[in-house]
Short mmCIF file of C-alpha atoms and ligand atoms in Angstrom, two decimals:
data_model
loop_
_atom_site.label_atom_id
_atom_site.label_comp_id
_atom_site.label_asym_id
_atom_site.label_seq_id
_atom_site.Cartn_x
_atom_site.Cartn_y
_atom_site.Cartn_z
CA MET A 57 16.23 14.36 11.09
CA PRO A 58 14.59 15.91 8.02
CA GLY A 59 14.89 14.37 4.57
CA TYR A 60 12.97 11.08 4.84
CA LEU A 61 10.64 11.14 1.84
CA ASP A 62 10.00 7.45 1.39
CA HIS A 63 6.93 6.82 3.56
CA ALA A 64 5.27 4.79 0.79
CA ALA A 65 8.10 2.27 1.25
CA THR A 66 7.66 2.24 5.02
CA THR A 67 6.62 4.80 7.59
CA PRO A 68 8.08 5.05 11.12
CA LEU A 69 6.34 3.28 13.97
CA ARG A 70 3.83 5.54 15.71
CA PRO A 71 4.71 6.10 19.40
CA GLY A 72 1.19 4.97 20.42
CA ALA A 73 1.69 1.69 18.55
CA ARG A 74 5.08 1.16 20.19
CA GLU A 75 3.59 1.78 23.67
CA ALA A 76 0.81 -0.71 23.00
CA MET A 77 3.34 -3.31 21.79
CA GLU A 78 5.87 -2.91 24.60
CA PRO A 79 4.19 -5.13 27.24
CA TRP A 80 4.00 -7.92 24.65
CA LEU A 81 7.75 -7.67 24.09
CA GLY A 82 8.42 -8.09 27.81
CA SER A 83 6.16 -8.81 30.72
CA ARG A 84 3.27 -10.36 28.74
CA TYR A 85 3.89 -13.43 26.65
CA GLY A 86 1.03 -15.95 26.36
CA ASN A 87 0.44 -18.03 23.26
CA PRO A 88 -3.06 -16.99 22.17
CA SER A 89 -3.91 -20.57 21.15
CA GLY A 90 -3.38 -21.88 24.69
CA ALA A 91 -5.94 -22.55 27.44
CA HIS A 92 -4.54 -20.80 30.55
CA ASP A 93 -4.78 -17.27 31.80
CA ALA A 94 -1.71 -15.87 29.99
CA ALA A 95 -3.01 -17.37 26.75
CA ARG A 96 -6.48 -15.89 27.29
CA HIS A 97 -4.95 -12.43 27.81
CA ALA A 98 -2.99 -12.72 24.58
CA ARG A 99 -6.10 -13.89 22.75
CA ARG A 100 -8.04 -10.93 24.11
CA ALA A 101 -5.30 -8.54 22.92
CA ILE A 102 -5.54 -10.00 19.42
CA ASP A 103 -9.31 -9.81 19.43
CA ASP A 104 -9.14 -6.15 20.51
CA ALA A 105 -6.78 -5.46 17.61
CA ARG A 106 -9.12 -7.36 15.32
CA ASP A 107 -11.95 -5.05 16.41
CA GLN A 108 -9.78 -1.97 15.82
CA VAL A 109 -8.96 -3.11 12.28
CA ALA A 110 -12.57 -4.05 11.54
CA GLU A 111 -13.83 -0.70 12.78
CA ALA A 112 -11.31 1.26 10.68
CA LEU A 113 -12.22 -0.70 7.55
CA GLY A 114 -15.97 -0.78 8.19
CA ARG A 115 -16.05 -4.58 8.18
CA ALA A 116 -16.99 -7.31 10.65
CA SER A 117 -14.32 -8.50 13.10
CA GLY A 118 -14.87 -12.07 11.87
CA GLU A 119 -13.63 -11.03 8.43
CA VAL A 120 -10.18 -9.96 9.69
CA VAL A 121 -7.41 -12.50 8.98
CA PHE A 122 -3.99 -11.50 10.33
CA THR A 123 -1.04 -12.41 8.10
CA GLY A 124 2.71 -11.83 8.05
CA GLY A 125 2.40 -8.70 5.87
CA GLY A 126 0.80 -7.21 2.78
CA THR A 127 2.59 -9.56 0.39
CA GLU A 128 1.25 -12.60 2.20
CA ALA A 129 -2.27 -11.14 2.30
CA ASP A 130 -2.16 -10.45 -1.47
CA ASN A 131 -0.82 -13.96 -2.13
CA LEU A 132 -3.53 -15.46 0.10
CA ALA A 133 -6.22 -13.60 -1.83
CA VAL A 134 -4.97 -14.86 -5.20
CA PHE A 135 -3.88 -18.41 -4.33
CA GLY A 136 -6.60 -18.80 -1.72
CA VAL A 137 -9.42 -18.10 -4.17
CA HIS A 138 -7.78 -19.80 -7.14
CA GLY A 139 -6.95 -22.86 -5.04
CA VAL A 140 -10.63 -23.45 -4.33
CA ARG A 141 -12.37 -22.08 -7.41
CA GLY A 142 -9.78 -22.38 -10.18
CA GLY A 143 -10.76 -20.29 -13.19
CA THR A 144 -9.09 -17.06 -14.29
CA VAL A 145 -7.63 -14.38 -12.05
CA VAL A 146 -7.86 -10.96 -13.69
CA TYR A 147 -5.65 -8.10 -12.40
CA GLY A 148 -4.81 -4.51 -13.21
CA ALA A 149 -1.66 -3.79 -15.20
CA THR A 150 -0.30 -1.52 -12.45
CA GLU A 151 -0.76 -3.92 -9.51
CA HIS A 152 2.01 -4.39 -6.97
CA ALA A 153 4.08 -7.51 -7.70
CA ALA A 154 2.59 -9.19 -4.62
CA VAL A 155 -0.62 -9.47 -6.66
CA GLY A 156 0.87 -9.44 -10.17
CA ALA A 157 3.43 -12.21 -9.67
CA ALA A 158 0.93 -14.38 -7.80
CA ALA A 159 -1.73 -13.91 -10.46
CA ALA A 160 0.79 -14.53 -13.25
CA ARG A 161 1.76 -17.82 -11.59
CA VAL A 162 -1.82 -19.09 -11.98
CA GLY A 163 -2.03 -17.89 -15.58
CA GLY A 164 -3.85 -14.64 -14.76
CA GLN A 165 -4.87 -12.03 -17.29
CA THR A 166 -4.06 -8.30 -17.02
CA VAL A 167 -6.45 -5.44 -17.66
CA PRO A 168 -4.93 -2.32 -19.21
CA VAL A 169 -5.06 1.13 -17.61
CA GLY A 170 -5.34 4.51 -19.30
CA ARG A 171 -2.81 7.37 -19.21
CA ASP A 172 -4.57 8.43 -16.01
CA GLY A 173 -3.74 5.09 -14.36
CA GLN A 174 -7.42 4.13 -14.08
CA ILE A 175 -8.63 0.69 -15.17
CA ASP A 176 -9.94 0.59 -18.76
CA LEU A 177 -13.54 -0.33 -17.98
CA ASP A 178 -14.40 -1.39 -21.53
CA ALA A 179 -11.46 -3.77 -21.59
CA LEU A 180 -12.45 -5.05 -18.13
CA ALA A 181 -16.01 -5.73 -19.33
CA ASP A 182 -14.57 -7.67 -22.31
CA ILE A 183 -12.14 -9.71 -20.22
CA VAL A 184 -14.36 -10.75 -17.30
CA ASP A 185 -16.53 -13.75 -18.19
CA GLU A 186 -18.08 -16.77 -16.52
CA GLY A 187 -14.62 -18.32 -16.11
CA THR A 188 -13.35 -15.39 -14.03
CA THR A 189 -13.13 -16.24 -10.34
CA LEU A 190 -11.20 -13.23 -8.97
CA VAL A 191 -10.51 -9.67 -10.12
CA SER A 192 -7.78 -7.80 -8.23
CA VAL A 193 -7.54 -4.02 -8.61
CA MET A 194 -5.55 -1.90 -6.16
CA ALA A 195 -7.14 0.96 -4.22
CA ALA A 196 -4.10 3.26 -4.56
CA ASN A 197 -0.90 2.76 -6.51
CA ASN A 198 2.36 2.48 -4.59
CA GLU A 199 4.45 4.33 -7.22
CA THR A 200 2.29 7.11 -8.60
CA GLY A 201 -0.14 7.42 -5.69
CA ILE A 202 -3.09 7.29 -8.12
CA VAL A 203 -6.32 6.41 -6.31
CA THR A 204 -8.55 3.94 -8.17
CA ASP A 205 -12.20 4.78 -8.46
CA LEU A 206 -13.26 1.31 -7.30
CA GLY A 207 -17.04 1.78 -7.61
CA PRO A 208 -17.22 1.52 -11.43
CA VAL A 209 -14.63 -1.27 -11.44
CA ILE A 210 -16.69 -3.40 -9.06
CA GLU A 211 -19.92 -2.62 -10.93
CA THR A 212 -18.33 -3.67 -14.22
CA VAL A 213 -17.03 -6.95 -12.75
CA LYS A 214 -20.31 -7.89 -11.08
CA ALA A 215 -22.31 -6.99 -14.23
CA ALA A 216 -20.12 -9.31 -16.30
CA ASN A 217 -20.05 -12.10 -13.71
CA PRO A 218 -21.89 -11.73 -10.38
CA ASP A 219 -19.97 -14.71 -8.96
CA ALA A 220 -16.53 -13.23 -9.58
CA LEU A 221 -14.90 -12.01 -6.36
CA VAL A 222 -13.20 -8.61 -6.20
CA HIS A 223 -9.99 -8.15 -4.21
CA THR A 224 -8.43 -4.77 -3.61
CA ASP A 225 -4.91 -4.12 -2.36
CA ALA A 226 -5.55 -1.11 -0.12
CA VAL A 227 -2.02 -1.03 1.35
CA GLN A 228 -1.37 2.51 0.08
CA ALA A 229 -4.88 3.79 0.72
CA VAL A 230 -5.31 3.37 4.48
CA CYS A 231 -3.75 6.71 5.47
CA TRP A 232 -5.02 8.82 2.62
CA THR A 233 -8.53 7.83 1.55
CA ASP A 234 -11.78 7.40 3.45
CA VAL A 235 -10.79 3.76 3.32
CA ALA A 236 -13.96 2.16 4.77
CA ASN A 237 -16.07 3.78 2.04
CA HIS A 238 -13.44 3.39 -0.62
CA ILE A 239 -13.23 -0.41 -0.25
CA ALA A 240 -16.88 -0.96 0.69
CA GLY A 241 -17.85 -3.01 -2.37
CA ALA A 242 -14.76 -5.25 -2.45
CA ASP A 243 -15.03 -8.83 -1.23
CA LEU A 244 -11.40 -9.18 -0.15
CA VAL A 245 -9.08 -6.39 1.03
CA THR A 246 -5.36 -6.29 1.83
CA ILE A 247 -3.66 -3.86 4.20
CA SER A 248 -0.14 -3.76 5.68
CA ALA A 249 0.67 -2.29 9.12
CA HIS A 250 4.05 -0.73 8.29
CA LYS A 251 2.45 1.65 5.79
CA PHE A 252 0.30 3.27 8.49
CA GLY A 253 2.64 3.52 11.47
CA GLY A 254 2.43 -0.08 12.68
CA PRO A 255 5.27 -2.61 12.66
CA GLN A 256 6.69 -4.37 9.61
CA GLY A 257 5.64 -7.98 9.09
CA VAL A 258 1.95 -7.66 9.98
CA GLY A 259 -0.80 -7.58 7.38
CA VAL A 260 -4.50 -8.25 7.14
CA LEU A 261 -6.66 -9.89 4.54
CA ILE A 262 -10.35 -9.13 4.88
CA VAL A 263 -12.22 -12.30 3.90
CA PRO A 264 -16.02 -12.71 3.94
CA GLU A 265 -16.88 -15.07 6.79
CA ASP A 266 -18.65 -17.59 4.54
CA LEU A 267 -15.93 -17.70 1.87
CA THR A 268 -13.79 -20.83 1.66
CA LEU A 269 -10.12 -20.10 0.92
CA ALA A 270 -7.24 -22.49 0.30
CA PRO A 271 -4.77 -21.50 3.04
CA LEU A 272 -1.13 -20.79 2.16
CA LEU A 273 0.01 -22.04 5.56
CA VAL A 274 -1.43 -25.12 7.22
CA GLY A 275 -0.73 -26.42 10.68
CA GLY A 276 -2.33 -25.29 13.93
CA GLY A 277 -5.42 -23.90 12.25
CA GLN A 278 -5.15 -20.36 13.65
CA GLU A 279 -7.29 -17.59 12.14
CA ARG A 280 -10.12 -20.10 11.64
CA ASP A 281 -7.91 -22.29 9.46
CA ARG A 282 -7.09 -19.44 7.11
CA ARG A 283 -3.58 -18.76 8.36
CA SER A 284 -1.83 -21.25 10.59
CA GLY A 285 1.09 -20.20 12.78
CA THR A 286 1.44 -18.71 16.27
CA HIS A 287 0.27 -15.11 16.18
CA ASN A 288 2.72 -12.23 16.33
CA VAL A 289 0.92 -10.77 19.33
CA ALA A 290 3.04 -7.63 19.76
CA GLY A 291 2.90 -6.86 16.04
CA ILE A 292 -0.84 -7.39 15.81
CA VAL A 293 -1.46 -5.20 18.87
CA GLY A 294 0.71 -2.49 17.26
CA ALA A 295 -1.18 -2.79 13.99
CA GLY A 296 -4.53 -2.36 15.76
CA GLU A 297 -3.37 0.71 17.65
CA ALA A 298 -1.75 2.24 14.55
CA ILE A 299 -4.86 1.88 12.40
CA ALA A 300 -7.09 3.32 15.14
CA ARG A 301 -4.83 6.37 15.46
CA THR A 302 -4.47 6.74 11.70
CA THR A 303 -8.25 6.82 11.32
CA ALA A 304 -8.70 9.31 14.18
CA ASP A 305 -6.05 11.66 12.75
CA ARG A 306 -6.90 11.25 9.08
CA ASP A 307 -8.85 14.41 8.32
CA GLY A 308 -6.30 16.75 9.89
CA GLU A 309 -3.39 14.88 8.37
CA LEU A 310 -4.92 14.98 4.90
CA ASN A 311 -4.96 18.79 4.96
CA ARG A 312 -1.54 19.16 6.54
CA ILE A 313 0.18 16.64 4.25
CA SER A 314 -1.47 17.77 1.02
CA GLU A 315 -0.31 21.34 1.72
CA LEU A 316 3.25 20.11 2.25
CA ARG A 317 3.06 17.93 -0.87
CA ASP A 318 1.72 20.76 -3.02
CA ARG A 319 4.43 23.16 -1.82
CA LEU A 320 7.04 20.50 -2.60
CA LEU A 321 5.67 19.65 -6.03
CA ASP A 322 5.02 23.25 -7.10
CA GLY A 323 8.48 24.28 -5.91
CA LEU A 324 10.17 21.49 -7.86
CA LEU A 325 8.15 22.11 -11.02
CA ALA A 326 9.04 25.81 -10.87
CA SER A 327 12.77 25.24 -10.41
CA ILE A 328 13.56 22.14 -12.50
CA PRO A 329 13.05 22.67 -16.24
CA GLN A 330 13.12 18.90 -16.98
CA ALA A 331 10.40 18.09 -14.43
CA ALA A 332 6.88 17.02 -15.35
CA GLU A 333 4.19 15.87 -12.97
CA THR A 334 3.47 12.22 -13.81
CA THR A 335 -0.23 12.57 -13.07
CA PRO A 336 -1.43 16.04 -13.96
CA ASP A 337 -4.73 15.50 -12.10
CA ARG A 338 -3.50 15.91 -8.54
CA ALA A 339 -6.99 15.36 -7.16
CA SER A 340 -6.75 11.70 -8.16
CA VAL A 341 -3.47 11.14 -6.29
CA VAL A 342 -3.08 10.41 -2.57
CA ALA A 343 -2.19 13.53 -0.58
CA ALA A 344 1.22 12.20 0.40
CA THR A 345 2.77 11.40 -2.98
CA ALA A 346 4.70 13.64 -5.35
CA HIS A 347 5.66 11.71 -8.47
CA LEU A 348 7.77 13.33 -11.18
CA CYS A 349 9.41 12.30 -14.42
CA LEU A 350 12.64 14.18 -15.12
CA GLU A 351 13.52 14.15 -18.78
CA GLY A 352 17.13 13.25 -19.56
CA ILE A 353 17.98 12.46 -15.94
CA GLU A 354 18.70 8.95 -14.66
CA SER A 355 16.85 8.16 -11.44
CA GLU A 356 19.65 6.04 -10.07
CA ALA A 357 22.23 8.83 -10.35
CA LEU A 358 19.75 11.32 -8.96
CA LEU A 359 18.92 9.17 -5.93
CA PHE A 360 22.66 8.87 -5.22
CA LEU A 361 23.07 12.66 -5.21
CA LEU A 362 19.91 13.14 -3.18
CA GLU A 363 21.11 10.76 -0.51
CA ARG A 364 24.36 12.68 -0.24
CA GLY A 365 22.25 15.78 0.29
CA GLY A 366 20.25 14.08 3.05
CA ILE A 367 17.15 13.18 1.02
CA GLN A 368 15.92 9.60 1.09
CA ALA A 369 13.49 8.91 -1.74
CA SER A 370 12.88 6.30 -4.39
CA ALA A 371 12.15 5.93 -8.09
CA ALA A 372 10.04 2.89 -8.86
CA SER A 373 8.84 0.89 -5.86
CA SER A 374 11.58 -0.48 -3.66
CA CYS A 375 12.56 -4.03 -4.45
CA ALA A 376 14.64 -6.56 -2.58
CA SER A 377 17.79 -6.10 -4.67
CA GLY A 378 17.68 -2.31 -4.30
CA ALA A 379 18.18 -2.10 -8.07
CA GLN A 380 16.03 0.23 -10.13
CA GLU A 381 13.94 -1.89 -12.42
CA PRO A 382 12.04 -0.22 -15.28
CA SER A 383 8.63 0.63 -13.87
CA HIS A 384 5.81 -1.62 -15.15
CA VAL A 385 3.41 0.97 -13.73
CA LEU A 386 4.66 3.84 -15.88
CA ALA A 387 4.92 1.57 -18.93
CA ALA A 388 1.29 0.48 -18.44
CA MET A 389 0.27 4.16 -18.35
CA GLY A 390 1.93 4.68 -21.72
CA ILE A 391 4.77 6.84 -20.40
CA ASP A 392 7.74 6.43 -22.69
CA ASN A 393 10.81 4.73 -21.40
CA GLU A 394 13.03 7.84 -21.69
CA MET A 395 10.76 9.77 -19.32
CA ALA A 396 10.24 6.75 -17.05
CA LYS A 397 14.00 6.39 -16.60
CA GLY A 398 13.95 9.70 -14.75
CA SER A 399 11.12 8.90 -12.36
CA LEU A 400 11.21 10.18 -8.80
CA ARG A 401 8.76 9.31 -6.03
CA LEU A 402 8.73 11.55 -2.97
CA SER A 403 6.28 10.27 -0.39
CA LEU A 404 5.36 12.02 2.83
CA GLY A 405 3.87 10.65 6.03
CA TRP A 406 2.95 11.32 9.63
CA THR A 407 6.44 12.51 10.64
CA SER A 408 6.81 14.89 7.64
CA THR A 409 7.18 18.61 8.34
CA ASP A 410 8.08 21.84 6.55
CA ALA A 411 11.73 21.05 7.27
CA ASP A 412 11.55 18.00 4.96
CA VAL A 413 10.08 20.09 2.17
CA ASP A 414 12.61 22.90 2.70
CA LEU A 415 15.51 20.48 2.48
CA ALA A 416 14.08 18.79 -0.61
CA LEU A 417 13.59 22.13 -2.35
CA ASP A 418 17.14 23.03 -1.44
CA VAL A 419 18.78 19.80 -2.63
CA ILE A 420 16.78 18.37 -5.55
CA PRO A 421 16.96 21.25 -8.09
CA GLY A 422 20.75 21.53 -7.67
CA ALA A 423 21.18 17.77 -8.08
CA CYS A 424 19.12 17.85 -11.30
CA GLU A 425 21.14 20.78 -12.61
CA ARG A 426 24.40 18.88 -12.02
CA LEU A 427 23.09 15.78 -13.77
CA ALA A 428 21.72 17.77 -16.69
CA LEU A 429 25.22 19.18 -17.29
CA PHE A 430 26.49 15.63 -17.84
CA ALA A 431 23.48 14.41 -19.84
N1 PLP B 107 0.94 -3.85 -1.94
C1 PLP B 107 1.34 -2.59 -2.05
C2 PLP B 107 0.50 -1.63 -2.86
C3 PLP B 107 2.51 -2.14 -1.44
O1 PLP B 107 2.89 -0.87 -1.58
C4 PLP B 107 3.27 -3.07 -0.69
C5 PLP B 107 4.56 -2.67 -0.09
O2 PLP B 107 5.35 -2.00 -0.69
C6 PLP B 107 2.80 -4.38 -0.59
C7 PLP B 107 1.64 -4.74 -1.22
C8 PLP B 107 3.56 -5.41 0.20
O3 PLP B 107 3.37 -5.23 1.59
P1 PLP B 107 4.45 -5.78 2.62
O4 PLP B 107 5.65 -4.88 2.52
O5 PLP B 107 3.76 -5.66 3.96
O6 PLP B 107 4.73 -7.18 2.27
#
């Protein structure tokens, strides 16, 4: 059914991932920590998935730590490093709350971004000092889709303190950037399977093999003591298959999706007088995201009308309560609150087609016109 434009929140499971998972939801069931044949098979399935993830990210298999999702991987990066090294955790002002709230809990310090959503490198150079143990800067933003130029960020951090570790949350980058190159200089990297066609509840933290982390979960010592708990074998197998297929399809998908996104965005800008593109430099935004601010229109009312018209989208990132919180991302970029109140994120993904764009172009301008009448 057309109209799903919320792939940045979650994207449907890829059929190849589902097929790979199915045996592990039925006929195959060993606990990978065990010693018998069924256990060995499960362990091999996890190690194959580990290799698939490592290959897609250009890292060693021994660096892959499977977690229960992107939030857990982000938390493990922050608390895991801070728990061993103490010091100050520095993080970008537009980070996802999975990094921001964790870093804030250990007294972290934010780095401002410019109107373009990029880290202010001068401020970063001022903030990072010998007391900094971790700097966390996301690879692509979940609301605006802005891709961070990580090279200069990492150079700035290492110039100010060569011992500071760099973590990047690459959850929104896996489908839409040459991710292995993009994250190459980062020490720790987070990804989440449900953003690239794998199942929900499976994430990865890339951790250098010789780095000591304080684990969040202790117990059986799985994942070389970095993440205790019986593995979610089916989920991990699905994650491995999904990332392998995402990488294989990426070049073709980038062209196809950016054409759809551009037609959507250009069509909306031409037909909605209140609409402004949040990031005028489209080249710095992932191919799948169209982010608009609609002056004088309330996102919440708009999303209600859109859903009645068959369009599922979001404003700020989705949060557990479903309520629309003011966006800390747009505020950090210096976008005034009146504009931010009318934010709309339309995000495409592997199932998106022309039919989704046609429906959106049919429904969204009319909904904005109705709301403008009552503004
Ligand atoms: N980081 C970013 C940038 C995200 O977009 C998300 C999900 O919205 C997360 C972290 C959290 O990942 P998960 O939903 O797997 O916990």
